[in-house]
Short mmCIF file of C-alpha atoms in Angstrom, two decimals:
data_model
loop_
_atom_site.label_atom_id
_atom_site.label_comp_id
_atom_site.label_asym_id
_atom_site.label_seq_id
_atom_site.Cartn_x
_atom_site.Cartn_y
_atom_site.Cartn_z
CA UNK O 1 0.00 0.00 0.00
CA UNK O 2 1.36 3.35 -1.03
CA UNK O 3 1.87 6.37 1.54
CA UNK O 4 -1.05 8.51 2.49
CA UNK O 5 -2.77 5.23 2.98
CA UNK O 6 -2.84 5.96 6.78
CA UNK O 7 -4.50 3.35 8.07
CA UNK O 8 -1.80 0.96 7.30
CA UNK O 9 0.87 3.93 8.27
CA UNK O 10 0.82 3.00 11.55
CA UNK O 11 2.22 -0.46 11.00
CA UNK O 12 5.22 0.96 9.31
CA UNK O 13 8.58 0.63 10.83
CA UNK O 14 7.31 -1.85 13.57
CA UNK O 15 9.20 -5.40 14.23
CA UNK O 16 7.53 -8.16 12.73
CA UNK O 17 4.94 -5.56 10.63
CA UNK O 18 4.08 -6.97 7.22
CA UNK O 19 6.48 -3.79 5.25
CA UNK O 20 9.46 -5.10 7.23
CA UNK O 21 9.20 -9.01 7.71
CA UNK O 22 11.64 -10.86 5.63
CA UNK O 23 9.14 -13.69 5.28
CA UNK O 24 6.86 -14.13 2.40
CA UNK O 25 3.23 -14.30 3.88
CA UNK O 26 0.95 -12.94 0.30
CA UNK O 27 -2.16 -11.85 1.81
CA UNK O 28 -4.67 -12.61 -1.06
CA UNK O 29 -8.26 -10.99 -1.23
CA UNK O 30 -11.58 -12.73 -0.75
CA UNK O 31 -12.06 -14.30 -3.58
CA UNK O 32 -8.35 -16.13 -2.62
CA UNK O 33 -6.66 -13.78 -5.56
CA UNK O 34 -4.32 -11.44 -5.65
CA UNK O 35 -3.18 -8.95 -8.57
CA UNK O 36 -0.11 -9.50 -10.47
CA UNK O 37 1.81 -7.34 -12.80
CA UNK O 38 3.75 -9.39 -15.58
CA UNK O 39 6.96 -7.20 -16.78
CA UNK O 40 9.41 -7.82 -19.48
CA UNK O 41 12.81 -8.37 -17.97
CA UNK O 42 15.13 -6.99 -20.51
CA UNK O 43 12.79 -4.19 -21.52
CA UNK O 44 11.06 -3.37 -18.26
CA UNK O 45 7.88 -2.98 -20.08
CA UNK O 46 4.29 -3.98 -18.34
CA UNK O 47 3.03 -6.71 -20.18
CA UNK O 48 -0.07 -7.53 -18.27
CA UNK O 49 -2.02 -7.21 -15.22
CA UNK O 50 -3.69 -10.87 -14.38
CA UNK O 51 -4.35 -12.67 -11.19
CA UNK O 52 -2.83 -15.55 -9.13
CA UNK O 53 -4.30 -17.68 -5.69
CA UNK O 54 -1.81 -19.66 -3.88
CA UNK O 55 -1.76 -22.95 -6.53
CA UNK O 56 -0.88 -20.44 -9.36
CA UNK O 57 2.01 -18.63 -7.47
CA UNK O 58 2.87 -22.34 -6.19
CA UNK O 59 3.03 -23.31 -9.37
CA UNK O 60 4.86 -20.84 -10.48
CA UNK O 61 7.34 -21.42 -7.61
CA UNK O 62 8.27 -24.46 -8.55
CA UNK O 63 8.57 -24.63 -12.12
CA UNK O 64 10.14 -21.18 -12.87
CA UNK O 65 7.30 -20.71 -15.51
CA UNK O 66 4.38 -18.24 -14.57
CA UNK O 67 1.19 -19.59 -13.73
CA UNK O 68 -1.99 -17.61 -13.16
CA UNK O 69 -5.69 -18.11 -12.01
CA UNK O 70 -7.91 -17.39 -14.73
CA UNK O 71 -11.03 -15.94 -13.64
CA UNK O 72 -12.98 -16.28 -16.98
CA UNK O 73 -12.28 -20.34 -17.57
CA UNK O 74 -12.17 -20.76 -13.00
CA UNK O 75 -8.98 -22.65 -13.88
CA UNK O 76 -5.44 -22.97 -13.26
CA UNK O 77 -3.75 -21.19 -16.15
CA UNK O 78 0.32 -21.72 -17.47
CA UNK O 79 0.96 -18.91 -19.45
CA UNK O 80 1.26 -19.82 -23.21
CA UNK O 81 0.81 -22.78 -22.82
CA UNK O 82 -1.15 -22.87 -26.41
CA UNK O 83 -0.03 -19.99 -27.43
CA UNK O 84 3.46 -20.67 -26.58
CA UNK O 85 4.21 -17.01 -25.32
CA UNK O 86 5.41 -19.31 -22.34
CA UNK O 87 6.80 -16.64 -19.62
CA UNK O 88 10.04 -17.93 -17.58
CA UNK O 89 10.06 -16.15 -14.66
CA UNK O 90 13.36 -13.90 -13.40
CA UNK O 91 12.34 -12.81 -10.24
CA UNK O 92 9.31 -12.23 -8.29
CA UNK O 93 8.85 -9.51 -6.09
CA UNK O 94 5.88 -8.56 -3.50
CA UNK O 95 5.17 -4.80 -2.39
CA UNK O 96 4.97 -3.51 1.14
CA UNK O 97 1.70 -4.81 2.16
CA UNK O 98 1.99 -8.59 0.55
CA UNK O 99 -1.46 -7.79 -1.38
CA UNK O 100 0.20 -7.12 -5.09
CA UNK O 101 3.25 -9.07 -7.00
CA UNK O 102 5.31 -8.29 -9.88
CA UNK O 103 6.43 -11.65 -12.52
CA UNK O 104 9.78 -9.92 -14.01
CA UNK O 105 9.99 -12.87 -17.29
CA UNK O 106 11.39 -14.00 -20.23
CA UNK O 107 8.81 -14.43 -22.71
CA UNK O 108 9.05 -17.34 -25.51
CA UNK O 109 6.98 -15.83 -27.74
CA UNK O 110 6.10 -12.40 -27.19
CA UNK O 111 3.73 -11.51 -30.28
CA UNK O 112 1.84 -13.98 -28.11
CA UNK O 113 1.74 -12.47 -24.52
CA UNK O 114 -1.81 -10.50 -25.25
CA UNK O 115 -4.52 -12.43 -26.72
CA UNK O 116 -4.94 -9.85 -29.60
CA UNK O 117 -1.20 -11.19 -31.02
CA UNK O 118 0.50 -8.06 -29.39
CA UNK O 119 3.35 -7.90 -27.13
CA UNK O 120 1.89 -5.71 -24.32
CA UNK O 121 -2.30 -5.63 -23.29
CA UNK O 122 -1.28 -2.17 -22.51
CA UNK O 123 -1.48 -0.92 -26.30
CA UNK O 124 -3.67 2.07 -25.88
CA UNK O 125 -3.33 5.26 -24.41
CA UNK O 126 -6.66 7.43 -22.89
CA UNK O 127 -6.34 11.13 -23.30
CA UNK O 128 -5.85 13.79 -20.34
CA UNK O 129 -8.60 16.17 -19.96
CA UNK O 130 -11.47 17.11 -18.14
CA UNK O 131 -14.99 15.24 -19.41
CA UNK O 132 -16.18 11.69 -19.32
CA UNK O 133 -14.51 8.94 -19.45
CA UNK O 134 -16.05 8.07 -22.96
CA UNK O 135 -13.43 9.38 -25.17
CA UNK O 136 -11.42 8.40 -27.77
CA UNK O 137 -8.42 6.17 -27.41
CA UNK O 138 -4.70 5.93 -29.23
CA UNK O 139 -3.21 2.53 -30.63
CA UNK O 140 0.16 2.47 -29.88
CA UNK O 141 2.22 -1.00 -30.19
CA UNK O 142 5.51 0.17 -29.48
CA UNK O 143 6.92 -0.70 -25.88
CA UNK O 144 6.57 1.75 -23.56
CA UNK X 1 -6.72 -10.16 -20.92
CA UNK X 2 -3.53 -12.07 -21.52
CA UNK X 3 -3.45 -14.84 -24.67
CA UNK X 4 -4.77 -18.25 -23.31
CA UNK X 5 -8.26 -16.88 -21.73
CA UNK X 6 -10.43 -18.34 -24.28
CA UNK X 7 -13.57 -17.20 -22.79
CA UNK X 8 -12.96 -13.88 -24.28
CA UNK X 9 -10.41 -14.87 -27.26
CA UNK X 10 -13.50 -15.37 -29.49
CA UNK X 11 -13.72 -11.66 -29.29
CA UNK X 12 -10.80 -10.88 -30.47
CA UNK X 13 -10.85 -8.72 -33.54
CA UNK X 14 -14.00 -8.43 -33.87
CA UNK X 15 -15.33 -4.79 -34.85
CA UNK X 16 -16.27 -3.16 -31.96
CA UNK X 17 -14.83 -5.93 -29.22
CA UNK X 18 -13.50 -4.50 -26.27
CA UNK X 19 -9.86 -5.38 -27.36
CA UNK X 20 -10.31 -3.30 -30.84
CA UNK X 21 -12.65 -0.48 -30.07
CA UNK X 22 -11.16 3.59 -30.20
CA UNK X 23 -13.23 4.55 -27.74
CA UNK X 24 -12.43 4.15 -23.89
CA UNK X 25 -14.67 2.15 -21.46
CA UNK X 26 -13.31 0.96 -18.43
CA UNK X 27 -14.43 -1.64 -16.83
CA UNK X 28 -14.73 -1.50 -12.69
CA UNK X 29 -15.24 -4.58 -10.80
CA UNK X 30 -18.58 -5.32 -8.92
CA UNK X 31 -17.09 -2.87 -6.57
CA UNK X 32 -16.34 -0.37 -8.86
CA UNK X 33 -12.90 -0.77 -8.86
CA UNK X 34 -10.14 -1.43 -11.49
CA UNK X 35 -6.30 -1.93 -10.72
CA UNK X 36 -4.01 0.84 -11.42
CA UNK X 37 -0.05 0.44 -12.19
CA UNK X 38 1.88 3.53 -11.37
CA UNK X 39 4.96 3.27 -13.55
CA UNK X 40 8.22 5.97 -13.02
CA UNK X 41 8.07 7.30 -16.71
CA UNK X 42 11.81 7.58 -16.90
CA UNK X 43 13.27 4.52 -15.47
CA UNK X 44 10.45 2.13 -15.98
CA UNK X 45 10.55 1.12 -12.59
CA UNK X 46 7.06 -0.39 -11.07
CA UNK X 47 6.37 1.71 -8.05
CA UNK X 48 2.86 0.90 -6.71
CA UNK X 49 -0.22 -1.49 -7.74
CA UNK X 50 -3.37 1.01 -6.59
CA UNK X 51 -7.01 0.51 -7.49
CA UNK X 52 -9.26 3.61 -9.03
CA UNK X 53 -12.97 4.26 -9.12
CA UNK X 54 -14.99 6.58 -11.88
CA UNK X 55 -14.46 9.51 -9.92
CA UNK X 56 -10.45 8.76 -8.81
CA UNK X 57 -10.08 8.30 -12.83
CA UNK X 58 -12.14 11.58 -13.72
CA UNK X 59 -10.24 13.59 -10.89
CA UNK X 60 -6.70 12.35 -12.84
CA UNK X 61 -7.64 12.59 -16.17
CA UNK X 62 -9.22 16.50 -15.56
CA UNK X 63 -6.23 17.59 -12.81
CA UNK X 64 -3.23 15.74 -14.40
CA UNK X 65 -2.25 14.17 -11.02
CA UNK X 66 -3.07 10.49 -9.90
CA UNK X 67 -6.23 10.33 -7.91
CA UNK X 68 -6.48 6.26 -6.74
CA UNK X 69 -9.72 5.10 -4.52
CA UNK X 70 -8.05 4.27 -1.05
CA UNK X 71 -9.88 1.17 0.08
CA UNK X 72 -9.00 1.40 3.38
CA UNK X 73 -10.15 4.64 4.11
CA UNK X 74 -13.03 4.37 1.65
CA UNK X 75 -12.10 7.89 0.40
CA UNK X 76 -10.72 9.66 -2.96
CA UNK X 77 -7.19 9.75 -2.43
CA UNK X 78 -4.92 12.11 -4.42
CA UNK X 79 -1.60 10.49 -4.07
CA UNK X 80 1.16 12.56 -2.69
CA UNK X 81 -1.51 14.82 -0.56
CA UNK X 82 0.22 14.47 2.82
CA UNK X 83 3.27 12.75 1.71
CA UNK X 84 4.92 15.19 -1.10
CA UNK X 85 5.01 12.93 -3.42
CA UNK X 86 3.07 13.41 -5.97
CA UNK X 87 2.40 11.70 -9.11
CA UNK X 88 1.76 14.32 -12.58
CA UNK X 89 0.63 11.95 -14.95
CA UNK X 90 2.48 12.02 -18.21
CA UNK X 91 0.52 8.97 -19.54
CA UNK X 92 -2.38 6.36 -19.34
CA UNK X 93 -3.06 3.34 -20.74
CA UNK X 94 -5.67 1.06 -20.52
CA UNK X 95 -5.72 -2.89 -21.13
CA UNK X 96 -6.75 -5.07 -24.00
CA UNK X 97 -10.16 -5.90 -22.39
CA UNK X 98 -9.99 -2.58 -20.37
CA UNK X 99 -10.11 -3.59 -17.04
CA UNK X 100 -6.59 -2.53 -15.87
CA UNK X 101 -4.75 0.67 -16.11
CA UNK X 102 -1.07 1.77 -16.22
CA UNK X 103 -0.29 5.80 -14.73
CA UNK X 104 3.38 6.36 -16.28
CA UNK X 105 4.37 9.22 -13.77
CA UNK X 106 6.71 11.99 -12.63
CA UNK X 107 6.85 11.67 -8.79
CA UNK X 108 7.91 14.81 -7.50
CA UNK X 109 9.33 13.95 -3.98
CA UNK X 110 10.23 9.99 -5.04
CA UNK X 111 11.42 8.81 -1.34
CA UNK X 112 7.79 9.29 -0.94
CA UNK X 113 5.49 7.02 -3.14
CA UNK X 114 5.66 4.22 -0.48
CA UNK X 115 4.68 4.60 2.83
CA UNK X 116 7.40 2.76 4.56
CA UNK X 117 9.93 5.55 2.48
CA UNK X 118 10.89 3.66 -0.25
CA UNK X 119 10.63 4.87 -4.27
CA UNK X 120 8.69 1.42 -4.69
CA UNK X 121 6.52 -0.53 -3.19
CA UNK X 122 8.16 -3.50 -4.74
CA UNK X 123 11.39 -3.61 -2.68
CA UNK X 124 11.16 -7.43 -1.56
CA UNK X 125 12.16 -10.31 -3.97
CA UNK X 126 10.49 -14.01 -3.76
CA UNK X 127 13.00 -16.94 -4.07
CA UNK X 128 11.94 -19.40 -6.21
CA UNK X 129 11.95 -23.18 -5.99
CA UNK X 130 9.48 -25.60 -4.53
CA UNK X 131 7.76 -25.58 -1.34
CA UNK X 132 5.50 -23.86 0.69
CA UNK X 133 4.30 -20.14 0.22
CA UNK X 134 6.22 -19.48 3.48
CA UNK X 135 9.72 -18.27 2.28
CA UNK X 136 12.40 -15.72 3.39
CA UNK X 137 12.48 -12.28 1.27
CA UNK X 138 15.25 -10.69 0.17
CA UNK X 139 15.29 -6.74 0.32
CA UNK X 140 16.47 -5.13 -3.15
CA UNK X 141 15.44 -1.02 -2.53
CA UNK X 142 17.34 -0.72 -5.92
CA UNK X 143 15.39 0.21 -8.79
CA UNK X 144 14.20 -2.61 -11.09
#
């Protein structure tokens, strides 16, 4: 959790408190998920944003190849596994409050990381301004 | 969503599918939140993993500075308010099915963006191998 979140603040700095424990102890949500951010390791660029529970990051653990939870099939889910944009995982890394991860990875195949045969999901950009949030958005397929 | 989530492949390039569409329309969760990715727009670097609202989104997109929904204070929170550290949007992007954003940033007091004084919330690597979830960290403030 980022500052100005205060009521987590308090926890800061404390023995034992979940920003300064050297154990890993992922605190995932409800629904047993918790977000995670899949980044290209040589390029740094944000892939995608998908989900893992505790068989998925096991998974992943132990094979060295990310695994996710997909929501939309309720299933466990090795990435590129038919596609083949298969992502071998560099490091892992968990933020302050154990509630988020990044996947820093190697991709096999990376035309095949989104579903739409791009490299990134992230291939569109949303205009600053004032107004609704309907409004147009701008392709753009080059890393970023 | 990432390749291999064939519940919503068979949209893919369709005309008008979410994936394809020019015009911007976020998708919130049942509790009308998406996650956000604050990204350093120099280095790359993930900082934070944040969730926004309609009215978080509408407050960054018409003030130029990240606005994220603060769950645990069930408030609009305009990152950097108390801390310094600001965050002046320099882009957005949204995801292939639109459910997921990325803020690239300027942070204007960087020691700031997480609350325990770090430039990232992401300052903890996993080990990998087999074996339980329970695992020592290892601390890595570097950028990444």
């Amino acid at each position: 959790m980022p500052q100005d979140d205060e009521a987590i603040t308090t926890l800061a700095g404390q023995d034992g408190a979940i920003e300064e424990t050297g154990r890993f102890a992922p605190r995932f949500d409800a629904s047993g998920l918790m977000p995670c951010i899949a980044i290209d390791h040589q390029t740094g660029t944000v892939l995608m944003m998908a989900w893992v529970n505790a068989p998925a990051l096991e998974a992943t653990l132990s094979t060295g190849f990310a695994h996710y939870w997909s929501r939309s099939r309720n299933q466990l889910w090795k990435k590129g596994e038919t596609s083949g944009a298969l992502q071998r995982i560099v490091e892992i890394r968990t933020d302050c409050d154990q509630d988020a991860l990044t996947y820093r990875v190697a991709v096999t195949e990376p035309a095949g990381t989104c579903h739409t045969g791009r490299p990134s999901c992230f291939y569109r950009t949303v205009p600053l301004g004032p107004g609704d949030l309907d409004r147009p958005l701008t392709f753009d397929d080059a890393d970023h």
